[in-house]
Every structure is written in structure tokens, then in C-alpha cells.
PDB file of C-alpha atoms in Angstrom:
ATOM      1  CA  THR S  47      -5.709  26.688   5.187  1.00 27.00           C
ATOM      2  CA  LYS S  48      -5.562  24.174   8.020  1.00 27.00           C
ATOM      3  CA  ALA S  49      -8.371  25.973   9.781  1.00 31.00           C
ATOM      4  CA  SER S  50     -10.715  25.652   6.830  1.00 32.00           C
ATOM      5  CA  LEU S  51      -9.791  21.999   6.458  1.00 33.00           C
ATOM      6  CA  ALA S  52     -10.711  21.351  10.080  1.00 33.00           C
ATOM      7  CA  GLN S  53     -14.132  22.836   9.397  1.00 34.00           C
ATOM      8  CA  LYS S  54     -14.719  20.502   6.451  1.00 41.00           C
ATOM      9  CA  PRO S  55     -14.774  16.830   7.522  1.00 42.00           C
ATOM     10  CA  ALA S  56     -14.442  15.695   3.913  1.00 41.00           C
ATOM     11  CA  LEU S  57     -11.037  17.374   3.692  1.00 44.00           C
ATOM     12  CA  ALA S  58      -9.731  16.557   7.171  1.00 59.00           C
ATOM     13  CA  PRO S  59      -7.278  13.851   5.926  1.00 70.00           C
ATOM     14  CA  ALA S  60      -5.663  16.487   3.695  1.00 79.00           C
ATOM     15  CA  ALA S  61      -4.399  18.468   6.687  1.00 84.00           C
ATOM     16  CA  ALA S  62      -1.209  16.392   6.818  1.00 83.00           C
ATOM     17  CA  LEU S  63      -0.658  16.992   3.121  1.00 88.00           C
ATOM     18  CA  HIS S  64      -0.874  20.747   3.668  1.00 89.00           C
ATOM     19  CA  SER S  65       1.748  20.451   6.389  1.00 88.00           C
ATOM     20  CA  LEU S  66       4.025  18.543   4.022  1.00 88.00           C
ATOM     21  CA  ALA S  67       3.386  20.997   1.197  1.00 91.00           C
ATOM     22  CA  ALA S  68       4.555  23.798   3.480  1.00 92.00           C
ATOM     23  CA  ALA S  69       7.867  22.000   4.009  1.00 93.00           C
ATOM     24  CA  LEU S  70       8.498  20.258   0.670  1.00 92.00           C
ATOM     25  CA  SER S  71       9.032  21.471  -2.866  1.00 94.00           C
ATOM     26  CA  THR S  72       6.586  20.770  -5.659  1.00 93.00           C
ATOM     27  CA  THR S  73       8.931  18.103  -7.008  1.00 94.00           C
ATOM     28  CA  GLU S  74       9.135  16.431  -3.609  1.00 93.00           C
ATOM     29  CA  MET S  75       5.344  16.517  -3.208  1.00 92.00           C
ATOM     30  CA  LYS S  76       5.041  14.566  -6.450  1.00 92.00           C
ATOM     31  CA  GLY S  77       6.841  11.720  -4.672  1.00 90.00           C
ATOM     32  CA  VAL S  78       4.445  11.678  -1.700  1.00 89.00           C
ATOM     33  CA  CYS S  79       1.868   8.877  -1.776  1.00 91.00           C
ATOM     34  CA  PRO S  80      -0.885   9.324   0.842  1.00 90.00           C
ATOM     35  CA  HIS S  81      -2.742   6.241   2.066  1.00 91.00           C
ATOM     36  CA  TYR S  82      -6.501   6.828   2.238  1.00 93.00           C
ATOM     37  CA  SER S  83      -8.411   4.414   4.477  1.00 91.00           C
ATOM     38  CA  LEU S  84     -12.166   4.148   4.017  1.00 91.00           C
ATOM     39  CA  LYS S  85     -12.351   2.689   7.522  1.00 88.00           C
ATOM     40  CA  PHE S  86     -11.412   6.042   9.027  1.00 86.00           C
ATOM     41  CA  ASN S  87     -13.337   8.187   6.539  1.00 84.00           C
ATOM     42  CA  ASN S  88     -16.573   6.273   6.385  1.00 82.00           C
ATOM     43  CA  ASP S  89     -20.165   7.395   6.796  1.00 77.00           C
ATOM     44  CA  ALA S  90     -21.881   4.057   7.492  1.00 72.00           C
ATOM     45  CA  ARG S  91     -25.306   5.634   6.974  1.00 80.00           C
ATOM     46  CA  ASP S  92     -24.546   7.212   3.626  1.00 88.00           C
ATOM     47  CA  PRO S  93     -22.137   5.655   1.078  1.00 90.00           C
ATOM     48  CA  ALA S  94     -22.595   8.703  -1.149  1.00 92.00           C
ATOM     49  CA  SER S  95     -21.157  10.859   1.627  1.00 92.00           C
ATOM     50  CA  THR S  96     -18.173   8.509   1.955  1.00 92.00           C
ATOM     51  CA  LEU S  97     -17.586   8.795  -1.782  1.00 94.00           C
ATOM     52  CA  ARG S  98     -17.793  12.599  -1.668  1.00 93.00           C
ATOM     53  CA  ARG S  99     -15.178  12.652   1.111  1.00 91.00           C
ATOM     54  CA  PHE S 100     -12.827  10.532  -0.966  1.00 94.00           C
ATOM     55  CA  GLU S 101     -13.319  12.565  -4.121  1.00 95.00           C
ATOM     56  CA  ALA S 102     -12.795  15.806  -2.198  1.00 92.00           C
ATOM     57  CA  PHE S 103      -9.553  14.394  -0.795  1.00 93.00           C
ATOM     58  CA  CYS S 104      -8.457  13.415  -4.304  1.00 95.00           C
ATOM     59  CA  GLU S 105      -9.023  16.932  -5.604  1.00 95.00           C
ATOM     60  CA  GLU S 106      -7.208  18.435  -2.630  1.00 93.00           C
ATOM     61  CA  ALA S 107      -4.260  16.070  -3.092  1.00 94.00           C
ATOM     62  CA  ALA S 108      -4.064  16.896  -6.804  1.00 95.00           C
ATOM     63  CA  SER S 109      -4.005  20.610  -6.017  1.00 94.00           C
ATOM     64  CA  LEU S 110      -0.932  19.951  -3.834  1.00 94.00           C
ATOM     65  CA  HIS S 111       0.844  18.167  -6.730  1.00 94.00           C
ATOM     66  CA  VAL S 112       0.420  14.643  -5.353  1.00 94.00           C
ATOM     67  CA  ARG S 113       0.599  12.248  -8.284  1.00 94.00           C
ATOM     68  CA  GLU S 114      -0.570   9.015  -6.680  1.00 95.00           C
ATOM     69  CA  ILE S 115      -2.582   7.815  -3.684  1.00 95.00           C
ATOM     70  CA  LEU S 116      -3.236   4.387  -2.192  1.00 95.00           C
ATOM     71  CA  LEU S 117      -6.884   3.562  -1.504  1.00 95.00           C
ATOM     72  CA  VAL S 118      -7.528   0.846   1.106  1.00 94.00           C
ATOM     73  CA  SER S 119     -10.658  -0.477   2.771  1.00 91.00           C
ATOM     74  CA  GLY S 120      -9.017  -0.804   6.192  1.00 84.00           C
ATOM     75  CA  SER S 121      -9.371  -3.743   8.559  1.00 78.00           C
ATOM     76  CA  GLY S 122     -12.786  -5.245   9.186  1.00 72.00           C
ATOM     77  CA  SER S 123     -15.646  -5.523   6.716  1.00 77.00           C
ATOM     78  CA  ARG S 124     -17.949  -2.814   5.384  1.00 80.00           C
ATOM     79  CA  SER S 125     -20.369  -2.604   2.509  1.00 83.00           C
ATOM     80  CA  PHE S 126     -18.704   0.451   0.981  1.00 90.00           C
ATOM     81  CA  ASP S 127     -15.134  -0.821   0.644  1.00 93.00           C
ATOM     82  CA  SER S 128     -12.371   0.053  -1.806  1.00 95.00           C
ATOM     83  CA  LEU S 129     -13.973  -1.960  -4.612  1.00 96.00           C
ATOM     84  CA  ALA S 130     -17.370  -0.304  -4.106  1.00 95.00           C
ATOM     85  CA  CYS S 131     -15.667   3.093  -3.978  1.00 96.00           C
ATOM     86  CA  LEU S 132     -13.844   2.509  -7.267  1.00 97.00           C
ATOM     87  CA  LYS S 133     -17.060   1.359  -8.936  1.00 96.00           C
ATOM     88  CA  ALA S 134     -18.897   4.456  -7.716  1.00 96.00           C
ATOM     89  CA  LEU S 135     -16.104   6.926  -8.553  1.00 96.00           C
ATOM     90  CA  THR S 136     -17.278   9.839 -10.703  1.00 95.00           C
ATOM     91  CA  LEU S 137     -14.314  12.231 -10.449  1.00 95.00           C
ATOM     92  CA  PRO S 138     -12.531  12.427 -13.839  1.00 94.00           C
ATOM     93  CA  ALA S 139      -8.940  11.201 -13.974  1.00 94.00           C
ATOM     94  CA  GLU S 140      -7.651  14.663 -14.891  1.00 95.00           C
ATOM     95  CA  ARG S 141      -8.937  16.039 -11.568  1.00 95.00           C
ATOM     96  CA  ARG S 142      -7.361  13.467  -9.263  1.00 96.00           C
ATOM     97  CA  PRO S 143      -4.085  11.652  -8.644  1.00 96.00           C
ATOM     98  CA  ALA S 144      -3.544   8.143  -9.943  1.00 96.00           C
ATOM     99  CA  ILE S 145      -5.055   5.514  -7.638  1.00 97.00           C
ATOM    100  CA  GLY S 146      -3.286   2.440  -6.292  1.00 97.00           C
ATOM    101  CA  VAL S 147      -4.894  -0.499  -4.493  1.00 97.00           C
ATOM    102  CA  ALA S 148      -3.601  -3.107  -2.052  1.00 96.00           C
ATOM    103  CA  PHE S 149      -3.138  -6.802  -2.848  1.00 97.00           C
ATOM    104  CA  ASN S 150      -2.216  -9.544  -0.383  1.00 96.00           C
ATOM    105  CA  PRO S 151      -0.490 -12.598  -1.940  1.00 97.00           C
ATOM    106  CA  PHE S 152       0.103 -14.311   1.398  1.00 97.00           C
ATOM    107  CA  PHE S 153      -3.235 -15.655   2.623  1.00 96.00           C
ATOM    108  CA  PRO S 154      -2.506 -19.217   3.828  1.00 96.00           C
ATOM    109  CA  ASP S 155      -5.947 -20.391   2.689  1.00 96.00           C
ATOM    110  CA  ARG S 156      -6.178 -20.958  -1.068  1.00 97.00           C
ATOM    111  CA  ALA S 157      -9.831 -19.898  -1.228  1.00 97.00           C
ATOM    112  CA  ALA S 158      -8.904 -16.571   0.400  1.00 96.00           C
ATOM    113  CA  ARG S 159      -6.134 -16.065  -2.164  1.00 97.00           C
ATOM    114  CA  MET S 160      -8.541 -16.727  -5.020  1.00 97.00           C
ATOM    115  CA  ARG S 161     -11.031 -14.225  -3.563  1.00 97.00           C
ATOM    116  CA  GLU S 162      -8.239 -11.660  -3.318  1.00 97.00           C
ATOM    117  CA  ARG S 163      -7.350 -12.205  -6.969  1.00 98.00           C
ATOM    118  CA  ALA S 164     -10.973 -11.946  -8.056  1.00 97.00           C
ATOM    119  CA  ARG S 165     -11.369  -8.655  -6.179  1.00 97.00           C
ATOM    120  CA  LEU S 166      -8.216  -7.307  -7.793  1.00 97.00           C
ATOM    121  CA  ARG S 167      -9.527  -8.149 -11.255  1.00 97.00           C
ATOM    122  CA  GLN S 168     -12.754  -6.301 -10.432  1.00 97.00           C
ATOM    123  CA  LYS S 169     -10.804  -3.268  -9.219  1.00 97.00           C
ATOM    124  CA  LEU S 170      -8.763  -3.176 -12.425  1.00 97.00           C
ATOM    125  CA  ASN S 171     -11.923  -3.537 -14.501  1.00 96.00           C
ATOM    126  CA  THR S 172     -13.157  -0.189 -13.148  1.00 96.00           C
ATOM    127  CA  GLY S 173     -10.426   1.477 -15.198  1.00 95.00           C
ATOM    128  CA  ALA S 174      -9.472   3.679 -12.241  1.00 96.00           C
ATOM    129  CA  VAL S 175      -6.487   1.710 -10.903  1.00 97.00           C
ATOM    130  CA  SER S 176      -2.931   2.579 -11.935  1.00 96.00           C
ATOM    131  CA  ALA S 177      -0.844   0.704  -9.346  1.00 97.00           C
ATOM    132  CA  ILE S 178      -0.861  -2.339  -7.080  1.00 97.00           C
ATOM    133  CA  TRP S 179       0.733  -2.330  -3.635  1.00 96.00           C
ATOM    134  CA  LEU S 180       1.685  -5.796  -2.378  1.00 97.00           C
ATOM    135  CA  GLN S 181       1.269  -6.574   1.303  1.00 95.00           C
ATOM    136  CA  ILE S 182       4.327  -7.692   3.221  1.00 95.00           C
ATOM    137  CA  GLY S 183       4.824 -11.406   3.933  1.00 96.00           C
ATOM    138  CA  SER S 184       7.413 -14.162   4.146  1.00 96.00           C
ATOM    139  CA  ASP S 185       6.169 -17.060   1.981  1.00 97.00           C
ATOM    140  CA  VAL S 186       8.320 -16.644  -1.120  1.00 97.00           C
ATOM    141  CA  LEU S 187       6.580 -19.493  -2.973  1.00 98.00           C
ATOM    142  CA  LEU S 188       3.167 -17.809  -2.607  1.00 98.00           C
ATOM    143  CA  LEU S 189       4.747 -14.513  -3.618  1.00 98.00           C
ATOM    144  CA  ARG S 190       6.188 -15.981  -6.824  1.00 97.00           C
ATOM    145  CA  GLU S 191       2.800 -17.510  -7.686  1.00 97.00           C
ATOM    146  CA  ALA S 192       1.143 -14.130  -7.150  1.00 98.00           C
ATOM    147  CA  LEU S 193       3.766 -12.323  -9.226  1.00 97.00           C
ATOM    148  CA  ALA S 194       3.129 -14.724 -12.106  1.00 97.00           C
ATOM    149  CA  PHE S 195      -0.583 -13.866 -11.794  1.00 97.00           C
ATOM    150  CA  LEU S 196       0.228 -10.144 -11.786  1.00 97.00           C
ATOM    151  CA  ALA S 197       2.407 -10.603 -14.854  1.00 96.00           C
ATOM    152  CA  GLU S 198      -0.687 -11.924 -16.660  1.00 95.00           C
ATOM    153  CA  LEU S 199      -2.668  -8.876 -15.540  1.00 95.00           C
ATOM    154  CA  ARG S 200       0.073  -6.566 -16.797  1.00 94.00           C
ATOM    155  CA  GLY S 201      -0.313  -8.184 -20.195  1.00 93.00           C
ATOM    156  CA  VAL S 202      -3.789  -6.634 -20.251  1.00 92.00           C
ATOM    157  CA  HIS S 203      -2.824  -3.495 -18.283  1.00 92.00           C
ATOM    158  CA  PRO S 204       0.769  -2.776 -19.416  1.00 92.00           C
ATOM    159  CA  ALA S 205       1.010   0.583 -17.643  1.00 93.00           C
ATOM    160  CA  LEU S 206       0.238  -0.968 -14.241  1.00 95.00           C
ATOM    161  CA  ARG S 207       2.892  -0.173 -11.620  1.00 95.00           C
ATOM    162  CA  LEU S 208       3.798  -2.649  -8.872  1.00 97.00           C
ATOM    163  CA  TYR S 209       5.125  -1.832  -5.403  1.00 96.00           C
ATOM    164  CA  GLY S 210       6.160  -4.414  -2.817  1.00 95.00           C
ATOM    165  CA  SER S 211       6.727  -4.001   0.901  1.00 91.00           C
ATOM    166  CA  VAL S 212       9.601  -5.368   2.971  1.00 92.00           C
ATOM    167  CA  PHE S 213      10.829  -4.868   6.517  1.00 91.00           C
ATOM    168  CA  LEU S 214      14.355  -4.048   7.592  1.00 89.00           C
ATOM    169  CA  PRO S 215      14.654  -6.881  10.147  1.00 90.00           C
ATOM    170  CA  SER S 216      15.847  -6.072  13.650  1.00 89.00           C
ATOM    171  CA  ARG S 217      15.568  -7.826  17.018  1.00 92.00           C
ATOM    172  CA  LYS S 218      13.211  -5.127  18.253  1.00 91.00           C
ATOM    173  CA  LEU S 219      10.955  -5.383  15.201  1.00 91.00           C
ATOM    174  CA  LEU S 220      10.751  -9.172  15.326  1.00 94.00           C
ATOM    175  CA  ALA S 221       9.909  -9.071  19.028  1.00 95.00           C
ATOM    176  CA  GLN S 222       7.139  -6.546  18.355  1.00 93.00           C
ATOM    177  CA  LEU S 223       5.692  -8.637  15.526  1.00 93.00           C
ATOM    178  CA  LYS S 224       5.707 -11.751  17.694  1.00 92.00           C
ATOM    179  CA  PHE S 225       3.933  -9.948  20.536  1.00 91.00           C
ATOM    180  CA  ARG S 226       1.494  -7.958  18.401  1.00 91.00           C
ATOM    181  CA  PRO S 227       1.230  -9.189  14.779  1.00 89.00           C
ATOM    182  CA  TRP S 228      -0.064  -6.770  12.180  1.00 88.00           C
ATOM    183  CA  ASN S 229      -3.531  -7.534  10.876  1.00 87.00           C
ATOM    184  CA  GLY S 230      -3.341  -9.271   7.498  1.00 89.00           C
ATOM    185  CA  VAL S 231       0.447  -9.705   7.644  1.00 93.00           C
ATOM    186  CA  PHE S 232       1.560 -13.337   7.474  1.00 96.00           C
ATOM    187  CA  LEU S 233       5.081 -13.939   8.754  1.00 96.00           C
ATOM    188  CA  SER S 234       6.289 -17.478   9.421  1.00 96.00           C
ATOM    189  CA  ALA S 235       7.809 -18.707  12.679  1.00 95.00           C
ATOM    190  CA  GLU S 236      11.004 -19.190  10.686  1.00 96.00           C
ATOM    191  CA  TYR S 237      11.051 -15.539   9.638  1.00 96.00           C
ATOM    192  CA  LEU S 238      10.458 -14.403  13.209  1.00 96.00           C
ATOM    193  CA  SER S 239      13.138 -16.707  14.624  1.00 96.00           C
ATOM    194  CA  SER S 240      16.132 -14.413  14.063  1.00 95.00           C
ATOM    195  CA  VAL S 241      17.338 -11.302  12.285  1.00 93.00           C
ATOM    196  CA  GLU S 242      19.660 -13.406  10.128  1.00 94.00           C
ATOM    197  CA  VAL S 243      16.875 -15.686   8.882  1.00 96.00           C
ATOM    198  CA  ALA S 244      14.507 -12.747   8.341  1.00 94.00           C
ATOM    199  CA  SER S 245      17.186 -10.937   6.319  1.00 92.00           C
ATOM    200  CA  THR S 246      17.765 -14.020   4.166  1.00 93.00           C
ATOM    201  CA  ILE S 247      14.044 -14.332   3.424  1.00 95.00           C
ATOM    202  CA  THR S 248      13.856 -10.607   2.701  1.00 94.00           C
ATOM    203  CA  CYS S 249      16.633 -11.000   0.120  1.00 92.00           C
ATOM    204  CA  ARG S 250      14.613 -13.756  -1.571  1.00 95.00           C
ATOM    205  CA  VAL S 251      11.561 -11.500  -1.617  1.00 95.00           C
ATOM    206  CA  LEU S 252      13.608  -8.678  -3.130  1.00 94.00           C
ATOM    207  CA  ASP S 253      14.997 -11.033  -5.780  1.00 94.00           C
ATOM    208  CA  ALA S 254      11.424 -11.980  -6.721  1.00 96.00           C
ATOM    209  CA  TYR S 255      10.482  -8.311  -6.875  1.00 96.00           C
ATOM    210  CA  ALA S 256      13.442  -7.503  -9.112  1.00 94.00           C
ATOM    211  CA  THR S 257      12.584 -10.347 -11.509  1.00 95.00           C
ATOM    212  CA  HIS S 258       9.042  -9.043 -11.956  1.00 95.00           C
ATOM    213  CA  GLY S 259       9.702  -5.301 -12.032  1.00 94.00           C
ATOM    214  CA  VAL S 260       8.305  -4.562  -8.566  1.00 95.00           C
ATOM    215  CA  GLU S 261       9.559  -1.405  -6.867  1.00 93.00           C
ATOM    216  CA  PRO S 262      10.435  -2.221  -3.226  1.00 92.00           C
ATOM    217  CA  LEU S 263       8.957  -0.180  -0.400  1.00 89.00           C
ATOM    218  CA  LEU S 264      10.739  -0.214   2.957  1.00 88.00           C
ATOM    219  CA  GLU S 265       8.120  -0.360   5.726  1.00 85.00           C
ATOM    220  CA  SER S 266      10.571   0.080   8.619  1.00 82.00           C
ATOM    221  CA  ALA S 267      11.430   3.456  10.087  1.00 80.00           C
ATOM    222  CA  VAL S 268      14.982   4.631   9.390  1.00 81.00           C
ATOM    223  CA  ARG S 269      16.151   7.009  12.103  1.00 81.00           C
ATOM    224  CA  SER S 270      19.948   6.863  12.102  1.00 84.00           C
ATOM    225  CA  ARG S 271      22.881   6.690   9.711  1.00 86.00           C
ATOM    226  CA  ALA S 272      23.500   3.113  10.806  1.00 83.00           C
ATOM    227  CA  GLU S 273      19.911   2.135   9.974  1.00 82.00           C
ATOM    228  CA  TRP S 274      20.218   3.956   6.658  1.00 83.00           C
ATOM    229  CA  ARG S 275      23.367   1.992   5.802  1.00 84.00           C
ATOM    230  CA  ALA S 276      21.656  -1.259   6.822  1.00 82.00           C
ATOM    231  CA  ALA S 277      18.632  -0.396   4.703  1.00 81.00           C
ATOM    232  CA  ARG S 278      20.753   0.334   1.639  1.00 84.00           C
ATOM    233  CA  GLU S 279      22.653  -2.905   2.152  1.00 82.00           C
ATOM    234  CA  GLN S 280      19.413  -4.898   2.477  1.00 79.00           C
ATOM    235  CA  LEU S 281      18.048  -3.303  -0.692  1.00 79.00           C
ATOM    236  CA  GLY S 282      21.291  -4.022  -2.552  1.00 77.00           C
ATOM    237  CA  LEU S 283      22.198  -0.374  -2.994  1.00 72.00           C
ATOM    238  CA  SER S 284      25.701   1.044  -2.929  1.00 59.00           C
ATOM    239  CA  PRO S 285      26.811   2.607   0.394  1.00 60.00           C
TER     240      PRO S 285
END
């Protein structure tokens, strides 16, 4: 119950899943992908405790028919990050959902991009990763280079699933991103200049995703029929 979850810090992040499970069918719960941030579930004094919290969440999610979760370190640096967690993982695959990890192709600095690739290889080498979630960004050239790199990795890990984020551009969203950029999200001045330009770049990103078998993920909230129609149009879906 929610009450028992509140009494167990290791399971606290699962409270939202219980709320969803009360409203959704088993089939619908299989399509839910919780994001688990080690930043917000971290015991800085005891990495083993942080690992136990994550493994307890995995078991709870599996019991609610969740098939996949996304594990992220969260902003900032910490010794027990997503890579350390994957290396330390002891929970058998049959007792947890599949695990996805984040990958950012858009670091402007080449050395940072190479570090990101090296970390991704290490994560895949743990044998615990089933999916890669690409960060949002606007540099299509860097994205295509990263997708070529991921295609090489899929030659070794053919079952690896790829997801890629995009925004549904709007004047309000662009203004918000100019005023308060998201940490780790690299959007060019050109992208932020207008809805029309942002939509054009988004189409190029989606074309790159389609070429490399990446499933697009819409990061923007869709609250009205008009926004739903705009989202379907941006994603190239029929009305």
C-alpha cells in the first residue's frame, strides 16, 4: 500500500507507480517507463544502501508489470553514479525490468563526447543494459555521428533499443529554454530563434532517428486537441 511505501525509504519512488497501477490496466502499465535518478535516491555515506534502494525499486516496478526503467545519475557528480550502480547490480534479470541508460550526443567539446561514448561502452559491458535514451539537442551533424557510433554498438548488441527525445516547438517553450536552459541540453541560437526554424531542425532530427531505427520520444506536454494534432504532424503521423 502507499502507507507501507512511505514507511520504507527504499520504496518511496514506487509510490507514483502504485498510483498509476490503480488507474491503468496491466497492458498499459507495461508501457510505463519510470525514470530513476540516483541523485534523488542516494545515500552518500553508504553506496550499498543506494544500491539496495534501486534494487528494491526494480522489484517493486516488476511486480506492477513495468517492463523497462531508465536509470540516470542525475545532474552533478557523485562516486556512485549510474555506471557504478550497473557494475554493482546483483538483482537477477528475471526479477527486474529491463534497464535503459541515457546518452548525450551533443556535447560541444569533443573530449566530452569521447568520455560519454567510453562510459556508454562500459555500461553496455555490464550486460545489464537493454536500451539507450538519447538526450535532446539541435546539432544534427553531431547526432548523425553519434548514431553511426550506436550502429556499431548494435552490431555487438543487436537487441539494444534506441529512444530519442524531441520537443514540440512553441513560442512559450523556446522562451522558457532561452531564460532557463535545461542542464545538459544543448540547443543552438538558431534553434531558439523561432518556432519555424526549431520545427525544421526537429524534422531533420526525426529523419536521422528514422534512418537508424530510433523510436522518438516527445518531451513536450500535450494538453489540448490542437497540441495533439501539432504533435502528430511534427512526428509525421496521420491526423
